Amino acid sequence: IKNGQPGPWAFYDEALRRRRNREREMEDQMEASLRDGDFFVMLQPEYSACGERLAGAEALVRWRGPDGGVIPPADFIPLFERNGFVLRLDAFVFESVCRLLRGWLDGGLAPPPVSVNLSPLHLHSADFVRTYEEILKRYSLPPDLIQLELTETALFDNVALLHQVVGRLREAGFRLLMDDFGTGYSSLKLLKNVPVDVIKLDKSFVDDIGSPRGESIIRTVIGLAHSLSMTVVAEGVEQKNQLDFLETAGCDLIQGYYFSRPLAPAAFAALLR
Ligand code: C2E
Ligand code: CA
Ligand code: CA
Ligand code: CA
């Protein structure tokens, strides 16, 4: 403190202190929240590029805070990846999706495959695959109704381990999706090493539609994916011109606010009727 004025560090310390407190609060509450149903799942529809067919959905987790407000995953997933709780949260989301799918099938509906996010933390060992298989069995669901979304991470440098986990997931019959495709530095190496069914083109690419270089890259990625028999989903599609370009470029599926925001399960089910 100089001349009685707090220096810039004081503001930094204050912000850091607040964040630490907030994180400590979240860690104190996470177990009880999981038990009490304060985590819940929203489903964002995915449509065929022509917009006519509901072809899938992504499950996205939310946290109902003590004041009733909804906390977005960006506020808690990074913390839960550090403290490991994300493993249990992902399993909870997975089971919630299984329960929903079972209910819809029992009700005579024909749900499309639903995507569930898999934190990179899962890729440290293949042990979780058996748990996921057991849950699937408990709800007697065919595994191809579930798609698991993997993201590119530094751990993907451990190709041997990655092969093992991905191999187990494929043996179990799950469909695999490479999320946020193109944002990692090793996307092409991954494509070579990891057999996935679907790639999800990151929103940052969709945002580049309108620029010739951006469009050229998207066309090339779609062509490459198709030549490897993979499906392409574009995420974060908000504008009509983005949709038009993606449809012309041969993109298979579209996810984004242009068609729909994430929906509560009941609202999603209404689309199936
Ligand atoms: P993500 O996996 O890339 O999910 C897509 C995010 O983009 C979602 O944000 C979705 O609501 C948002 N989005 C969809 N369409 C649009 C659009 O047209 N415009 C814009 N601006 N955004 C759009 P959300 O639900 O806040 O999730 C953020 C991230 O949190 C996810 O990114 C994912 O990395 C993580 N996440 C969410 N649910 C889970 C989960 O159950 N497990 C794990 N491990 N991570 C999760
Ligand atoms: Ca995702
Ligand atoms: Ca994504
Ligand atoms: Ca993304």
Tab-separated table of C-alpha atoms and ligand atoms in Angstrom:
chain	number	residue	atom	x	y	z
A	1	ILE	CA	0.000	0.000	0.000
A	2	LYS	CA	1.451	3.283	-1.213
A	3	ASN	CA	0.171	6.686	-0.093
A	4	GLY	CA	-2.750	4.890	1.565
A	5	GLN	CA	-3.966	3.598	-1.840
A	6	PRO	CA	-4.333	-0.119	-2.497
A	7	GLY	CA	-2.086	-1.197	-5.384
A	8	PRO	CA	-3.238	-3.445	-8.207
A	9	TRP	CA	-2.160	-6.491	-6.210
A	10	ALA	CA	-4.769	-5.722	-3.594
A	11	PHE	CA	-7.517	-6.076	-6.207
A	12	TYR	CA	-5.958	-9.262	-7.498
A	13	ASP	CA	-5.735	-10.714	-3.975
A	14	GLU	CA	-9.331	-9.768	-3.318
A	15	ALA	CA	-10.569	-11.453	-6.515
A	16	LEU	CA	-8.504	-14.540	-5.789
A	17	ARG	CA	-9.755	-14.693	-2.204
A	18	ARG	CA	-13.364	-14.461	-3.370
A	19	ARG	CA	-12.864	-17.198	-5.923
A	20	ARG	CA	-11.263	-19.479	-3.354
A	21	ASN	CA	-14.177	-18.919	-0.977
A	22	ARG	CA	-16.667	-19.610	-3.736
A	23	GLU	CA	-14.857	-22.831	-4.622
A	24	ARG	CA	-14.723	-23.915	-1.000
A	25	GLU	CA	-18.502	-23.350	-0.767
A	26	MET	CA	-19.068	-25.403	-3.914
A	27	GLU	CA	-16.917	-28.235	-2.571
A	28	ASP	CA	-18.867	-28.170	0.711
A	29	GLN	CA	-22.144	-28.467	-1.176
A	30	MET	CA	-21.393	-30.805	-4.084
A	31	GLU	CA	-22.036	-34.130	-2.320
A	32	ALA	CA	-25.327	-33.025	-0.812
A	33	SER	CA	-26.389	-31.519	-4.133
A	34	LEU	CA	-25.784	-34.785	-5.952
A	35	ARG	CA	-27.777	-36.636	-3.288
A	36	ASP	CA	-30.629	-34.099	-3.222
A	37	GLY	CA	-31.113	-33.855	-6.975
A	38	ASP	CA	-29.753	-30.343	-7.329
A	39	PHE	CA	-27.743	-31.349	-10.374
A	40	PHE	CA	-29.939	-31.865	-13.412
A	41	VAL	CA	-29.712	-32.478	-17.115
A	42	MET	CA	-30.832	-30.338	-20.056
A	43	LEU	CA	-30.991	-31.692	-23.595
A	44	GLN	CA	-30.044	-29.690	-26.650
A	45	PRO	CA	-31.549	-31.077	-29.870
A	46	GLU	CA	-29.440	-31.772	-32.945
A	47	TYR	CA	-31.102	-31.583	-36.331
A	48	SER	CA	-30.269	-32.812	-39.788
A	49	ALA	CA	-28.759	-29.951	-41.761
A	50	CYS	CA	-31.965	-29.440	-43.731
A	51	GLY	CA	-33.642	-28.907	-40.365
A	52	GLU	CA	-36.317	-31.495	-40.977
A	53	ARG	CA	-35.231	-34.333	-38.768
A	54	LEU	CA	-34.479	-34.411	-35.038
A	55	ALA	CA	-31.396	-36.617	-35.133
A	56	GLY	CA	-29.814	-36.424	-31.702
A	57	ALA	CA	-29.285	-34.456	-28.518
A	58	GLU	CA	-26.504	-33.489	-26.146
A	59	ALA	CA	-26.975	-33.821	-22.394
A	60	LEU	CA	-25.665	-30.742	-20.570
A	61	VAL	CA	-25.466	-30.594	-16.787
A	62	ARG	CA	-26.766	-27.728	-14.621
A	63	TRP	CA	-26.573	-27.026	-10.881
A	64	ARG	CA	-29.443	-25.503	-8.953
A	65	GLY	CA	-27.874	-23.168	-6.395
A	66	PRO	CA	-29.164	-22.565	-2.850
A	67	ASP	CA	-30.968	-19.384	-3.988
A	68	GLY	CA	-32.761	-21.287	-6.770
A	69	GLY	CA	-30.574	-19.795	-9.495
A	70	VAL	CA	-29.016	-22.072	-12.094
A	71	ILE	CA	-25.214	-22.332	-12.120
A	72	PRO	CA	-23.718	-23.025	-15.575
A	73	PRO	CA	-21.140	-25.828	-15.969
A	74	ALA	CA	-18.352	-23.382	-16.833
A	75	ASP	CA	-18.508	-22.264	-13.166
A	76	PHE	CA	-18.027	-25.710	-11.619
A	77	ILE	CA	-16.664	-28.260	-14.130
A	78	PRO	CA	-13.084	-26.886	-13.971
A	79	LEU	CA	-13.134	-27.195	-10.154
A	80	PHE	CA	-14.614	-30.693	-10.349
A	81	GLU	CA	-11.941	-31.709	-12.820
A	82	ARG	CA	-9.348	-30.637	-10.270
A	83	ASN	CA	-10.935	-32.400	-7.297
A	84	GLY	CA	-12.101	-35.479	-9.211
A	85	PHE	CA	-15.824	-35.047	-8.500
A	86	VAL	CA	-16.485	-34.731	-12.247
A	87	LEU	CA	-16.165	-38.523	-12.517
A	88	ARG	CA	-19.202	-39.011	-10.298
A	89	LEU	CA	-21.074	-36.138	-11.889
A	90	ASP	CA	-20.534	-37.559	-15.380
A	91	ALA	CA	-21.758	-40.967	-14.217
A	92	PHE	CA	-24.818	-39.249	-12.744
A	93	VAL	CA	-25.523	-37.503	-16.071
A	94	PHE	CA	-25.023	-40.783	-17.899
A	95	GLU	CA	-27.471	-42.581	-15.626
A	96	SER	CA	-29.988	-39.714	-15.855
A	97	VAL	CA	-29.890	-40.020	-19.647
A	98	CYS	CA	-30.343	-43.807	-19.428
A	99	ARG	CA	-33.381	-43.319	-17.193
A	100	LEU	CA	-34.890	-40.790	-19.608
A	101	LEU	CA	-34.273	-43.024	-22.630
A	102	ARG	CA	-35.844	-46.004	-20.841
A	103	GLY	CA	-38.910	-43.946	-19.959
A	104	TRP	CA	-39.337	-42.742	-23.539
A	105	LEU	CA	-38.921	-46.217	-24.999
A	106	ASP	CA	-41.462	-47.578	-22.500
A	107	GLY	CA	-43.810	-44.804	-23.566
A	108	GLY	CA	-43.576	-45.903	-27.196
A	109	LEU	CA	-41.375	-43.027	-28.323
A	110	ALA	CA	-38.373	-43.416	-30.623
A	111	PRO	CA	-35.601	-41.227	-29.143
A	112	PRO	CA	-32.504	-40.409	-31.210
A	113	PRO	CA	-29.008	-41.141	-29.805
A	114	VAL	CA	-28.130	-38.867	-26.884
A	115	SER	CA	-24.607	-37.565	-26.364
A	116	VAL	CA	-23.092	-37.536	-22.889
A	117	ASN	CA	-19.881	-35.665	-22.063
A	118	LEU	CA	-16.960	-37.633	-20.692
A	119	SER	CA	-14.390	-35.593	-18.802
A	120	PRO	CA	-10.806	-36.305	-19.914
A	121	LEU	CA	-10.209	-37.458	-16.342
A	122	HIS	CA	-11.960	-40.720	-17.274
A	123	LEU	CA	-9.175	-41.494	-19.693
A	124	HIS	CA	-6.684	-42.214	-16.921
A	125	SER	CA	-8.012	-45.755	-16.722
A	126	ALA	CA	-10.530	-48.008	-18.463
A	127	ASP	CA	-12.151	-49.085	-15.180
A	128	PHE	CA	-15.155	-46.810	-15.542
A	129	VAL	CA	-16.271	-48.612	-18.713
A	130	ARG	CA	-17.604	-51.550	-16.701
A	131	THR	CA	-19.617	-49.217	-14.447
A	132	TYR	CA	-21.126	-47.551	-17.498
A	133	GLU	CA	-21.931	-50.930	-19.038
A	134	GLU	CA	-23.648	-52.011	-15.833
A	135	ILE	CA	-25.789	-48.904	-15.755
A	136	LEU	CA	-26.739	-49.459	-19.392
A	137	LYS	CA	-27.694	-53.048	-18.574
A	138	ARG	CA	-29.758	-51.980	-15.571
A	139	TYR	CA	-31.916	-49.910	-17.930
A	140	SER	CA	-31.695	-52.566	-20.672
A	141	LEU	CA	-30.674	-50.072	-23.315
A	142	PRO	CA	-28.811	-50.725	-26.556
A	143	PRO	CA	-25.427	-48.941	-26.262
A	144	ASP	CA	-25.829	-47.273	-29.637
A	145	LEU	CA	-28.505	-45.016	-28.158
A	146	ILE	CA	-25.700	-43.316	-26.229
A	147	GLN	CA	-22.854	-41.393	-27.704
A	148	LEU	CA	-19.882	-40.466	-25.521
A	149	GLU	CA	-18.213	-37.114	-26.186
A	150	LEU	CA	-14.447	-37.074	-25.710
A	151	THR	CA	-12.346	-33.913	-25.857
A	152	GLU	CA	-8.833	-33.466	-27.043
A	153	THR	CA	-6.440	-33.070	-24.143
A	154	ALA	CA	-2.785	-33.297	-23.358
A	155	LEU	CA	-3.425	-36.800	-22.038
A	156	PHE	CA	-4.187	-37.824	-25.581
A	157	ASP	CA	-0.427	-37.831	-25.947
A	158	ASN	CA	-0.579	-41.106	-24.081
A	159	VAL	CA	-1.736	-42.956	-27.161
A	160	ALA	CA	-1.359	-46.431	-25.664
A	161	LEU	CA	-3.697	-45.682	-22.772
A	162	LEU	CA	-6.091	-43.857	-25.045
A	163	HIS	CA	-6.234	-46.844	-27.353
A	164	GLN	CA	-7.033	-49.097	-24.436
A	165	VAL	CA	-9.888	-46.937	-23.122
A	166	VAL	CA	-11.336	-46.253	-26.554
A	167	GLY	CA	-11.035	-49.945	-27.440
A	168	ARG	CA	-12.973	-50.917	-24.320
A	169	LEU	CA	-15.669	-48.342	-25.046
A	170	ARG	CA	-16.050	-49.618	-28.596
A	171	GLU	CA	-16.174	-53.231	-27.416
A	172	ALA	CA	-18.981	-52.176	-25.105
A	173	GLY	CA	-20.768	-50.853	-28.198
A	174	PHE	CA	-20.805	-47.146	-27.390
A	175	ARG	CA	-20.702	-44.622	-30.195
A	176	LEU	CA	-17.821	-42.175	-29.774
A	177	LEU	CA	-17.653	-38.519	-30.652
A	178	MET	CA	-14.645	-36.207	-30.753
A	179	ASP	CA	-15.823	-32.944	-29.182
A	180	ASP	CA	-14.551	-29.423	-29.920
A	181	PHE	CA	-12.793	-30.784	-32.983
A	182	GLY	CA	-10.050	-28.537	-34.260
A	183	THR	CA	-9.315	-26.649	-31.041
A	184	GLY	CA	-6.510	-28.960	-29.897
A	185	TYR	CA	-3.119	-28.846	-31.471
A	186	SER	CA	-3.140	-32.504	-32.449
A	187	SER	CA	-6.558	-32.991	-34.052
A	188	LEU	CA	-5.194	-34.710	-37.124
A	189	LYS	CA	-2.982	-37.045	-35.131
A	190	LEU	CA	-6.022	-37.939	-33.073
A	191	LEU	CA	-8.094	-38.676	-36.142
A	192	LYS	CA	-5.366	-41.028	-37.231
A	193	ASN	CA	-5.136	-42.816	-33.870
A	194	VAL	CA	-8.631	-42.793	-32.436
A	195	PRO	CA	-11.518	-44.438	-34.227
A	196	VAL	CA	-14.522	-42.232	-33.520
A	197	ASP	CA	-17.916	-42.268	-35.227
A	198	VAL	CA	-18.579	-38.551	-35.127
A	199	ILE	CA	-16.612	-35.327	-34.935
A	200	LYS	CA	-18.100	-32.159	-33.535
A	201	LEU	CA	-16.795	-29.091	-35.258
A	202	ASP	CA	-16.087	-26.452	-32.620
A	203	LYS	CA	-18.136	-23.271	-32.477
A	204	SER	CA	-15.008	-21.218	-33.188
A	205	PHE	CA	-15.035	-22.649	-36.738
A	206	VAL	CA	-18.725	-21.954	-37.169
A	207	ASP	CA	-18.041	-18.360	-36.089
A	208	ASP	CA	-15.601	-18.069	-39.018
A	209	ILE	CA	-18.284	-18.733	-41.616
A	210	GLY	CA	-18.296	-15.735	-43.926
A	211	SER	CA	-14.518	-15.659	-44.251
A	212	PRO	CA	-13.164	-17.544	-47.300
A	213	ARG	CA	-10.314	-19.126	-45.328
A	214	GLY	CA	-12.636	-20.234	-42.534
A	215	GLU	CA	-15.098	-21.726	-44.995
A	216	SER	CA	-12.370	-23.491	-46.879
A	217	ILE	CA	-11.142	-25.153	-43.689
A	218	ILE	CA	-14.646	-26.337	-42.782
A	219	ARG	CA	-15.207	-27.811	-46.252
A	220	THR	CA	-11.902	-29.652	-45.989
A	221	VAL	CA	-12.633	-31.016	-42.496
A	222	ILE	CA	-16.056	-32.258	-43.611
A	223	GLY	CA	-14.540	-33.920	-46.671
A	224	LEU	CA	-11.842	-35.549	-44.580
A	225	ALA	CA	-14.365	-36.801	-42.007
A	226	HIS	CA	-16.637	-38.218	-44.693
A	227	SER	CA	-13.748	-39.965	-46.408
A	228	LEU	CA	-13.142	-41.696	-43.067
A	229	SER	CA	-16.875	-42.561	-42.824
A	230	MET	CA	-17.429	-40.217	-39.910
A	231	THR	CA	-20.430	-38.020	-39.274
A	232	VAL	CA	-19.925	-34.275	-38.713
A	233	VAL	CA	-21.912	-32.210	-36.234
A	234	ALA	CA	-21.463	-28.437	-36.132
A	235	GLU	CA	-21.959	-26.784	-32.735
A	236	GLY	CA	-22.926	-23.246	-31.867
A	237	VAL	CA	-24.904	-22.562	-35.037
A	238	GLU	CA	-26.842	-19.369	-34.408
A	239	GLN	CA	-27.358	-17.715	-37.815
A	240	LYS	CA	-29.205	-18.596	-40.973
A	241	ASN	CA	-26.131	-17.893	-43.142
A	242	GLN	CA	-24.102	-20.353	-41.022
A	243	LEU	CA	-26.767	-23.012	-41.459
A	244	ASP	CA	-26.958	-22.411	-45.211
A	245	PHE	CA	-23.212	-22.685	-45.621
A	246	LEU	CA	-22.996	-25.855	-43.503
A	247	GLU	CA	-25.826	-27.508	-45.413
A	248	THR	CA	-24.159	-26.739	-48.743
A	249	ALA	CA	-20.814	-27.958	-47.398
A	250	GLY	CA	-22.407	-31.307	-46.559
A	251	CYS	CA	-22.344	-31.047	-42.760
A	252	ASP	CA	-24.557	-33.817	-41.374
A	253	LEU	CA	-25.985	-32.434	-38.141
A	254	ILE	CA	-26.543	-29.023	-36.613
A	255	GLN	CA	-26.563	-28.073	-32.940
A	256	GLY	CA	-27.117	-24.512	-31.880
A	257	TYR	CA	-29.442	-21.769	-30.796
A	258	TYR	CA	-30.632	-21.334	-34.385
A	259	PHE	CA	-32.717	-24.497	-33.972
A	260	SER	CA	-32.941	-24.786	-30.210
A	261	ARG	CA	-31.394	-23.949	-26.862
A	262	PRO	CA	-30.917	-26.775	-24.353
A	263	LEU	CA	-34.354	-27.956	-23.196
A	264	ALA	CA	-35.732	-29.532	-20.036
A	265	PRO	CA	-36.314	-33.268	-20.647
A	266	ALA	CA	-40.110	-32.873	-20.751
A	267	ALA	CA	-39.859	-30.221	-23.461
A	268	PHE	CA	-37.447	-32.430	-25.388
A	269	ALA	CA	-39.818	-35.402	-25.094
A	270	ALA	CA	-42.579	-33.238	-26.565
A	271	LEU	CA	-40.480	-33.019	-29.748
A	272	LEU	CA	-40.538	-36.818	-29.993
A	273	ARG	CA	-44.319	-37.002	-30.031
B	1	C2E	P1	-19.570	-28.299	-24.853
B	1	C2E	O1	-19.484	-29.761	-24.583
B	1	C2E	O2	-18.798	-27.758	-26.001
B	1	C2E	O3	-21.135	-27.978	-24.992
B	1	C2E	C1	-21.666	-27.021	-25.851
B	1	C2E	C2	-21.956	-25.724	-25.130
B	1	C2E	O4	-22.334	-24.733	-26.088
B	1	C2E	C3	-23.124	-25.803	-24.160
B	1	C2E	O5	-22.858	-24.889	-23.099
B	1	C2E	C4	-24.288	-25.286	-24.986
B	1	C2E	O6	-25.361	-24.797	-24.222
B	1	C2E	C5	-23.592	-24.194	-25.747
B	1	C2E	N1	-24.278	-23.843	-26.996
B	1	C2E	C6	-25.049	-24.642	-27.779
B	1	C2E	N2	-25.480	-23.992	-28.878
B	1	C2E	C7	-24.980	-22.746	-28.792
B	1	C2E	C8	-25.075	-21.586	-29.634
B	1	C2E	O7	-25.712	-21.573	-30.686
B	1	C2E	N3	-24.412	-20.470	-29.212
B	1	C2E	C9	-23.678	-20.442	-28.061
B	1	C2E	N4	-23.064	-19.308	-27.732
B	1	C2E	N5	-23.558	-21.525	-27.251
B	1	C2E	C10	-24.204	-22.658	-27.606
B	1	C2E	P2	-23.022	-25.307	-21.565
B	1	C2E	O8	-24.223	-26.172	-21.391
B	1	C2E	O9	-22.911	-24.060	-20.751
B	1	C2E	O10	-21.755	-26.225	-21.316
B	1	C2E	C11	-20.463	-25.684	-21.361
B	1	C2E	C12	-19.423	-26.771	-21.268
B	1	C2E	O11	-19.478	-27.434	-20.002
B	1	C2E	C13	-19.616	-27.890	-22.285
B	1	C2E	O12	-19.114	-27.486	-23.540
B	1	C2E	C14	-18.825	-29.005	-21.648
B	1	C2E	O13	-17.454	-28.838	-21.893
B	1	C2E	C15	-19.092	-28.772	-20.183
B	1	C2E	N6	-20.166	-29.679	-19.741
B	1	C2E	C16	-21.510	-29.518	-19.795
B	1	C2E	N7	-22.148	-30.600	-19.284
B	1	C2E	C17	-21.181	-31.482	-18.913
B	1	C2E	C18	-21.193	-32.800	-18.305
B	1	C2E	O14	-22.244	-33.419	-18.018
B	1	C2E	N8	-19.965	-33.362	-18.060
B	1	C2E	C19	-18.793	-32.729	-18.372
B	1	C2E	N9	-17.651	-33.378	-18.092
B	1	C2E	N10	-18.747	-31.521	-18.936
B	1	C2E	C20	-19.922	-30.892	-19.199
B	2	CA	CA	-19.842	-31.656	-25.574
B	3	CA	CA	-18.434	-29.054	-27.855
B	4	CA	CA	-16.981	-25.995	-27.862
